[in-house]
Amino acid sequence: MRIGVLTGGGDCPGLNAVIRAIVRKGVQDHGHDFIGFKDGWRGPLHGSAVPLGIPAVRGILPRGGTILGSSRTNPFKEPDGVRRITENLAEHGVDALIAIGGEDTLGVAARLSTEYGVRCVGVPKTIDNDLSATDYTFGFDTAVNIATEAIDRLHTTAESHMRVLVVEVMGRHAGWIALHSGLAGGANVILVPEVRFDVDEVCGWVTSRFRASYAPIVVVAEGAMPQDGDLVLKNAATPLDSFGHVRLSGVGEWLAKEIESRTGKEARTTVLGHVQRGGTPSAFDRWLATRFGLHAISAVHEGAFGAMVALRGTDIVRVPLAEATARLKTVPVGVYEEAKTFFG
């Protein structure tokens, strides 16, 4: 078989590990041929592809990013997008396609599979860990480790100057990064998109921390919202991407100003942004991404199209792509309540 591979959405530590595993097992065990489509769904949309053999994937296991490039292209928003994709797949002699991505990338794969008969297998990737069909997605562990290290470092500056430090981390709809890194880093307040926050209550926790002669660290996910408002954006005029998402960031700076004006304590903001996506993947993410890649090529070889590989416990299983993208996995309120033990 000739198999196409693409990586879509935001870049993520571990993408190259998946590509490596797919190609190594596919060539060595099954004799398949591979091509890589460039820049997510833009590749099959425009017919932009490169050959993928074992020499091309040597040495990429510890590299961040993706050797294939990525984008947030939505072919369903492009003129004749589906027709162009199916024609380009046929022109390149592609028998099956492995799509590596998050809810948007895999949502496209699910529609192409169920509505247009494109033979797709999905691999879950997102630092947000918000795909409901899998216990973990690769990239999440690395992002949490990066955020935790940043929080650890910020504690010393906060205490040296006795000021509030607000740390904004990624998390559009799900607060997993904020929750995990905040708990691991000893944050005094953690704010997530799943639970609207009361600014006065946040200021109460901050004041309580100062009374104990410690400087507070506030971790806030970029999608967190105050009780009496909507998403806080740095630039509300930013256009939506092709999947209808607005570019987030701004709640950290807004919250720092609110805290400073209401408590009289100096507050500063650190926005980690794309730092969380970059660099070498953690050992866990390399392990998980490699296993996902091995099981993805097995699914293709066995004709299990329309499926996504997923982690359940320590096992890799297959789930329908439509099920995998039907809803997001968000932080349960009960789990968030556990973290509140350490607020203030």
Tab-separated table of C-alpha atoms in Angstrom:
chain	number	residue	atom	x	y	z
A	1	MET	CA	0.000	0.000	0.000
A	2	ARG	CA	0.969	3.621	-0.433
A	3	ILE	CA	0.097	5.510	2.736
A	4	GLY	CA	-0.064	9.259	3.239
A	5	VAL	CA	0.790	10.916	6.558
A	6	LEU	CA	-0.047	14.450	7.688
A	7	THR	CA	0.225	16.498	10.881
A	8	GLY	CA	-2.383	19.213	11.430
A	9	GLY	CA	-3.215	21.929	13.951
A	10	GLY	CA	-0.739	23.384	16.416
A	11	ASP	CA	2.721	21.844	16.547
A	12	CYS	CA	3.334	19.512	19.453
A	13	PRO	CA	6.239	17.612	21.037
A	14	GLY	CA	6.070	13.988	19.893
A	15	LEU	CA	4.793	14.460	16.333
A	16	ASN	CA	8.075	13.311	14.850
A	17	ALA	CA	8.087	10.255	17.092
A	18	VAL	CA	4.726	9.202	15.603
A	19	ILE	CA	5.956	9.711	12.030
A	20	ARG	CA	9.092	7.703	12.784
A	21	ALA	CA	7.174	4.777	14.268
A	22	ILE	CA	4.661	4.681	11.395
A	23	VAL	CA	7.362	4.598	8.734
A	24	ARG	CA	9.716	2.197	10.518
A	25	LYS	CA	7.042	-0.420	11.219
A	26	GLY	CA	5.229	0.113	7.929
A	27	VAL	CA	8.362	-0.381	5.830
A	28	GLN	CA	10.137	-3.038	7.876
A	29	ASP	CA	7.173	-5.237	8.816
A	30	HIS	CA	4.765	-4.736	5.930
A	31	GLY	CA	6.698	-3.291	2.985
A	32	HIS	CA	4.393	-0.286	2.636
A	33	ASP	CA	5.377	2.907	0.828
A	34	PHE	CA	4.878	6.336	2.440
A	35	ILE	CA	4.512	9.959	1.427
A	36	GLY	CA	4.190	12.892	3.780
A	37	PHE	CA	1.742	15.679	2.997
A	38	LYS	CA	3.073	19.115	3.859
A	39	ASP	CA	1.428	21.543	6.275
A	40	GLY	CA	-1.583	19.621	7.525
A	41	TRP	CA	-4.688	19.448	5.311
A	42	ARG	CA	-3.113	22.075	3.054
A	43	GLY	CA	-0.874	19.300	1.694
A	44	PRO	CA	-3.530	17.023	0.190
A	45	LEU	CA	-5.565	20.101	-0.728
A	46	HIS	CA	-2.759	21.406	-2.962
A	47	GLY	CA	-1.040	18.097	-3.732
A	48	SER	CA	2.095	19.097	-1.823
A	49	ALA	CA	3.917	15.962	-0.672
A	50	VAL	CA	7.378	14.520	-0.045
A	51	PRO	CA	8.572	10.899	0.018
A	52	LEU	CA	8.859	9.348	3.473
A	53	GLY	CA	11.325	6.510	3.889
A	54	ILE	CA	13.418	5.193	6.750
A	55	PRO	CA	16.355	7.563	5.989
A	56	ALA	CA	13.957	10.529	6.267
A	57	VAL	CA	12.899	9.588	9.810
A	58	ARG	CA	16.278	8.750	11.296
A	59	GLY	CA	17.254	10.964	14.220
A	60	ILE	CA	13.874	12.715	14.567
A	61	LEU	CA	12.659	10.957	17.749
A	62	PRO	CA	13.830	13.720	20.167
A	63	ARG	CA	12.998	16.643	17.867
A	64	GLY	CA	10.083	18.929	18.645
A	65	GLY	CA	7.752	20.273	15.985
A	66	THR	CA	7.065	18.239	12.849
A	67	ILE	CA	9.230	17.507	9.826
A	68	LEU	CA	6.064	17.662	7.695
A	69	GLY	CA	4.952	21.118	8.809
A	70	SER	CA	1.478	21.949	10.066
A	71	SER	CA	-1.404	24.374	9.594
A	72	ARG	CA	-4.990	24.989	10.684
A	73	THR	CA	-6.353	24.547	7.161
A	74	ASN	CA	-9.969	23.400	6.954
A	75	PRO	CA	-10.629	21.838	3.534
A	76	PHE	CA	-14.388	22.115	4.066
A	77	LYS	CA	-14.002	25.901	3.993
A	78	GLU	CA	-12.048	25.826	0.711
A	79	PRO	CA	-13.652	25.968	-2.760
A	80	ASP	CA	-14.097	22.361	-3.953
A	81	GLY	CA	-11.932	21.277	-1.015
A	82	VAL	CA	-13.110	17.689	-0.805
A	83	ARG	CA	-12.893	17.154	-4.557
A	84	ARG	CA	-9.369	18.547	-4.652
A	85	ILE	CA	-8.271	16.299	-1.784
A	86	THR	CA	-9.709	13.118	-3.272
A	87	GLU	CA	-8.222	13.914	-6.689
A	88	ASN	CA	-4.784	14.643	-5.226
A	89	LEU	CA	-4.837	11.476	-3.151
A	90	ALA	CA	-5.656	9.499	-6.290
A	91	GLU	CA	-2.983	11.306	-8.316
A	92	HIS	CA	-0.356	10.397	-5.715
A	93	GLY	CA	-1.600	6.807	-5.607
A	94	VAL	CA	-2.506	7.023	-1.926
A	95	ASP	CA	-4.439	4.009	-0.640
A	96	ALA	CA	-4.906	5.262	2.935
A	97	LEU	CA	-4.211	8.350	5.018
A	98	ILE	CA	-2.997	8.694	8.608
A	99	ALA	CA	-4.014	12.040	10.115
A	100	ILE	CA	-2.201	13.131	13.278
A	101	GLY	CA	-3.924	15.970	15.106
A	102	GLY	CA	-6.475	17.250	17.577
A	103	GLU	CA	-10.224	17.824	17.451
A	104	ASP	CA	-10.177	19.921	14.260
A	105	THR	CA	-7.730	17.819	12.243
A	106	LEU	CA	-9.418	14.569	13.274
A	107	GLY	CA	-12.862	16.107	12.760
A	108	VAL	CA	-11.943	16.616	9.098
A	109	ALA	CA	-10.648	13.026	8.917
A	110	ALA	CA	-13.904	11.737	10.429
A	111	ARG	CA	-16.035	13.579	7.861
A	112	LEU	CA	-13.854	12.506	4.948
A	113	SER	CA	-14.086	8.926	6.160
A	114	THR	CA	-17.810	8.706	6.894
A	115	GLU	CA	-19.177	11.001	4.173
A	116	TYR	CA	-16.717	10.597	1.300
A	117	GLY	CA	-15.131	7.180	1.765
A	118	VAL	CA	-11.543	8.383	2.272
A	119	ARG	CA	-9.693	5.613	4.095
A	120	CYS	CA	-8.399	7.391	7.200
A	121	VAL	CA	-6.871	6.416	10.529
A	122	GLY	CA	-6.407	9.050	13.241
A	123	VAL	CA	-3.717	9.633	15.871
A	124	PRO	CA	-4.679	11.938	18.788
A	125	LYS	CA	-2.402	14.913	19.351
A	126	THR	CA	-2.985	17.963	21.500
A	127	ILE	CA	-1.171	19.568	24.393
A	128	ASP	CA	-4.611	20.407	25.845
A	129	ASN	CA	-5.384	16.696	26.521
A	130	ASP	CA	-9.024	17.400	25.631
A	131	LEU	CA	-9.929	14.454	23.373
A	132	SER	CA	-12.513	12.399	25.243
A	133	ALA	CA	-11.787	9.001	23.678
A	134	THR	CA	-8.231	8.710	25.019
A	135	ASP	CA	-6.870	8.919	28.556
A	136	TYR	CA	-3.923	11.027	27.403
A	137	THR	CA	-2.708	12.683	24.234
A	138	PHE	CA	0.986	13.036	23.533
A	139	GLY	CA	2.349	16.549	23.935
A	140	PHE	CA	0.389	17.143	27.136
A	141	ASP	CA	3.060	15.766	29.465
A	142	THR	CA	5.762	17.931	27.891
A	143	ALA	CA	3.586	21.056	28.089
A	144	VAL	CA	2.832	20.412	31.769
A	145	ASN	CA	6.517	19.884	32.557
A	146	ILE	CA	7.445	23.147	30.816
A	147	ALA	CA	4.718	25.080	32.642
A	148	THR	CA	5.647	23.514	35.989
A	149	GLU	CA	9.303	24.469	35.570
A	150	ALA	CA	8.266	28.047	34.752
A	151	ILE	CA	6.082	28.214	37.882
A	152	ASP	CA	8.930	26.830	39.996
A	153	ARG	CA	11.210	29.579	38.713
A	154	LEU	CA	8.627	32.311	39.198
A	155	HIS	CA	8.186	31.453	42.891
A	156	THR	CA	11.637	32.840	43.675
A	157	THR	CA	10.973	36.148	41.904
A	158	ALA	CA	7.543	36.498	43.503
A	159	GLU	CA	8.992	35.953	46.968
A	160	SER	CA	11.986	38.228	46.362
A	161	HIS	CA	9.739	41.161	45.452
A	162	MET	CA	6.612	40.133	47.379
A	163	ARG	CA	4.437	40.640	44.327
A	164	VAL	CA	1.676	38.650	42.664
A	165	LEU	CA	2.740	36.720	39.589
A	166	VAL	CA	0.002	35.634	37.195
A	167	VAL	CA	0.990	32.793	34.853
A	168	GLU	CA	-1.164	32.362	31.734
A	169	VAL	CA	-1.011	28.887	30.185
A	170	MET	CA	-2.741	27.365	27.169
A	171	GLY	CA	-6.195	25.811	27.418
A	172	ARG	CA	-9.037	27.059	25.215
A	173	HIS	CA	-11.898	24.904	26.495
A	174	ALA	CA	-10.132	22.562	28.919
A	175	GLY	CA	-7.987	23.448	31.911
A	176	TRP	CA	-5.858	20.311	32.157
A	177	ILE	CA	-2.525	22.113	31.688
A	178	ALA	CA	-3.443	24.768	34.265
A	179	LEU	CA	-4.668	22.155	36.748
A	180	HIS	CA	-1.713	19.776	36.456
A	181	SER	CA	1.032	22.408	36.313
A	182	GLY	CA	-0.621	24.540	38.980
A	183	LEU	CA	-0.829	21.637	41.417
A	184	ALA	CA	2.664	20.405	40.575
A	185	GLY	CA	4.126	23.914	40.844
A	186	GLY	CA	2.437	24.826	44.107
A	187	ALA	CA	0.284	27.631	42.707
A	188	ASN	CA	-1.998	29.426	45.171
A	189	VAL	CA	-4.821	29.959	42.687
A	190	ILE	CA	-5.706	27.908	39.579
A	191	LEU	CA	-8.355	29.155	37.139
A	192	VAL	CA	-9.766	26.944	34.385
A	193	PRO	CA	-12.300	27.401	31.551
A	194	GLU	CA	-14.702	24.888	33.075
A	195	VAL	CA	-15.435	27.001	36.178
A	196	ARG	CA	-16.042	30.758	35.942
A	197	PHE	CA	-14.089	32.684	38.558
A	198	ASP	CA	-15.049	35.487	40.922
A	199	VAL	CA	-12.372	38.203	40.831
A	200	ASP	CA	-13.136	39.238	44.417
A	201	GLU	CA	-12.661	35.634	45.548
A	202	VAL	CA	-9.339	35.476	43.697
A	203	CYS	CA	-8.269	38.698	45.419
A	204	GLY	CA	-9.272	37.149	48.754
A	205	TRP	CA	-7.005	34.189	48.137
A	206	VAL	CA	-4.188	36.540	47.117
A	207	THR	CA	-4.602	38.651	50.266
A	208	SER	CA	-4.680	35.527	52.426
A	209	ARG	CA	-1.395	34.411	50.917
A	210	PHE	CA	0.268	37.736	51.690
A	211	ARG	CA	-0.962	37.539	55.308
A	212	ALA	CA	0.993	34.279	55.571
A	213	SER	CA	4.093	36.203	54.394
A	214	TYR	CA	4.238	34.430	51.048
A	215	ALA	CA	3.886	35.864	47.549
A	216	PRO	CA	1.075	34.301	45.510
A	217	ILE	CA	1.295	32.546	42.149
A	218	VAL	CA	-1.925	32.577	40.111
A	219	VAL	CA	-2.161	30.115	37.197
A	220	VAL	CA	-4.893	30.898	34.661
A	221	ALA	CA	-5.826	29.037	31.486
A	222	GLU	CA	-6.206	31.299	28.458
A	223	GLY	CA	-9.871	30.299	28.119
A	224	ALA	CA	-10.840	30.996	31.747
A	225	MET	CA	-13.676	33.514	32.147
A	226	PRO	CA	-14.853	35.773	34.983
A	227	GLN	CA	-18.349	35.266	36.361
A	228	ASP	CA	-19.635	38.558	35.012
A	229	GLY	CA	-17.968	38.557	31.601
A	230	ASP	CA	-16.892	36.643	28.512
A	231	LEU	CA	-13.538	35.639	27.064
A	232	VAL	CA	-10.873	38.268	27.688
A	233	LEU	CA	-8.886	38.860	24.496
A	234	LYS	CA	-5.786	40.913	23.882
A	235	ASN	CA	-7.107	41.863	20.460
A	236	ALA	CA	-10.835	41.371	19.946
A	237	ALA	CA	-10.454	42.325	16.268
A	238	THR	CA	-8.319	39.248	15.501
A	239	PRO	CA	-10.035	37.256	12.719
A	240	LEU	CA	-11.216	33.698	13.346
A	241	ASP	CA	-9.225	30.784	11.925
A	242	SER	CA	-10.778	28.400	9.397
A	243	PHE	CA	-12.262	26.290	12.192
A	244	GLY	CA	-13.969	29.301	13.769
A	245	HIS	CA	-11.555	29.769	16.679
A	246	VAL	CA	-10.474	33.166	17.945
A	247	ARG	CA	-6.831	33.643	18.907
A	248	LEU	CA	-6.712	33.575	22.700
A	249	SER	CA	-4.464	35.366	25.225
A	250	GLY	CA	-5.104	38.379	27.367
A	251	VAL	CA	-6.865	37.071	30.460
A	252	GLY	CA	-3.597	36.959	32.423
A	253	GLU	CA	-2.815	40.637	31.864
A	254	TRP	CA	-6.420	41.624	32.541
A	255	LEU	CA	-6.501	39.633	35.784
A	256	ALA	CA	-3.187	41.080	36.990
A	257	LYS	CA	-4.551	44.607	36.574
A	258	GLU	CA	-7.747	43.694	38.439
A	259	ILE	CA	-5.778	42.144	41.311
A	260	GLU	CA	-3.463	45.140	41.565
A	261	SER	CA	-6.289	47.685	41.563
A	262	ARG	CA	-8.380	45.797	44.122
A	263	THR	CA	-5.644	44.686	46.545
A	264	GLY	CA	-3.011	47.392	46.146
A	265	LYS	CA	-0.373	44.683	45.627
A	266	GLU	CA	1.932	44.812	42.623
A	267	ALA	CA	1.020	42.138	40.055
A	268	ARG	CA	2.915	41.015	36.965
A	269	THR	CA	2.036	38.586	34.170
A	270	THR	CA	3.976	35.838	32.430
A	271	VAL	CA	2.355	34.391	29.293
A	272	LEU	CA	3.965	31.061	28.413
A	273	GLY	CA	2.219	30.834	25.048
A	274	HIS	CA	4.006	28.782	22.407
A	275	VAL	CA	6.876	27.950	24.768
A	276	GLN	CA	4.619	25.134	25.969
A	277	ARG	CA	4.529	23.626	22.471
A	278	GLY	CA	8.214	23.740	21.660
A	279	GLY	CA	11.362	21.802	22.337
A	280	THR	CA	12.157	18.170	22.850
A	281	PRO	CA	9.344	15.860	23.987
A	282	SER	CA	9.395	14.264	27.427
A	283	ALA	CA	10.163	10.557	27.837
A	284	PHE	CA	6.460	9.813	28.386
A	285	ASP	CA	5.425	11.670	25.244
A	286	ARG	CA	8.069	9.864	23.171
A	287	TRP	CA	6.815	6.535	24.533
A	288	LEU	CA	3.150	7.329	23.933
A	289	ALA	CA	3.694	8.869	20.487
A	290	THR	CA	5.769	5.875	19.399
A	291	ARG	CA	3.106	3.408	20.533
A	292	PHE	CA	0.389	5.430	18.812
A	293	GLY	CA	2.399	5.323	15.577
A	294	LEU	CA	2.946	1.563	15.776
A	295	HIS	CA	-0.745	0.893	16.373
A	296	ALA	CA	-1.847	3.369	13.693
A	297	ILE	CA	0.072	1.555	10.959
A	298	SER	CA	-1.284	-1.766	12.234
A	299	ALA	CA	-4.818	-0.352	11.942
A	300	VAL	CA	-4.143	0.679	8.337
A	301	HIS	CA	-2.569	-2.670	7.475
A	302	GLU	CA	-5.588	-4.507	8.914
A	303	GLY	CA	-8.085	-2.247	7.144
A	304	ALA	CA	-9.509	-0.666	10.316
A	305	PHE	CA	-10.344	2.623	8.608
A	306	GLY	CA	-12.438	5.306	10.249
A	307	ALA	CA	-10.719	4.569	13.561
A	308	MET	CA	-8.459	6.481	15.934
A	309	VAL	CA	-5.874	4.872	18.197
A	310	ALA	CA	-6.345	5.751	21.880
A	311	LEU	CA	-4.765	5.101	25.266
A	312	ARG	CA	-6.985	3.308	27.775
A	313	GLY	CA	-5.079	2.557	30.956
A	314	THR	CA	-1.840	1.143	29.558
A	315	ASP	CA	-3.441	-0.385	26.454
A	316	ILE	CA	-3.692	1.123	22.991
A	317	VAL	CA	-7.169	0.540	21.553
A	318	ARG	CA	-9.125	1.632	18.487
A	319	VAL	CA	-12.180	3.858	18.683
A	320	PRO	CA	-14.361	5.293	15.906
A	321	LEU	CA	-13.121	8.663	14.675
A	322	ALA	CA	-16.638	10.047	14.954
A	323	GLU	CA	-16.755	9.062	18.639
A	324	ALA	CA	-13.300	10.475	19.290
A	325	THR	CA	-14.276	13.932	18.030
A	326	ALA	CA	-17.885	14.050	19.276
A	327	ARG	CA	-17.125	15.918	22.494
A	328	LEU	CA	-14.222	17.411	24.409
A	329	LYS	CA	-12.759	16.007	27.608
A	330	THR	CA	-12.908	18.786	30.183
A	331	VAL	CA	-11.841	19.001	33.825
A	332	PRO	CA	-14.591	17.567	36.085
A	333	VAL	CA	-15.777	19.975	38.763
A	334	GLY	CA	-14.961	17.406	41.463
A	335	VAL	CA	-11.340	17.177	40.321
A	336	TYR	CA	-11.073	20.967	40.294
A	337	GLU	CA	-12.509	21.105	43.832
A	338	GLU	CA	-9.627	18.904	44.998
A	339	ALA	CA	-7.161	21.567	43.898
A	340	LYS	CA	-8.983	24.285	45.863
A	341	THR	CA	-7.568	22.807	49.076
A	342	PHE	CA	-4.372	24.693	48.230
A	343	PHE	CA	-5.906	28.039	47.193
A	344	GLY	CA	-5.056	31.040	49.317
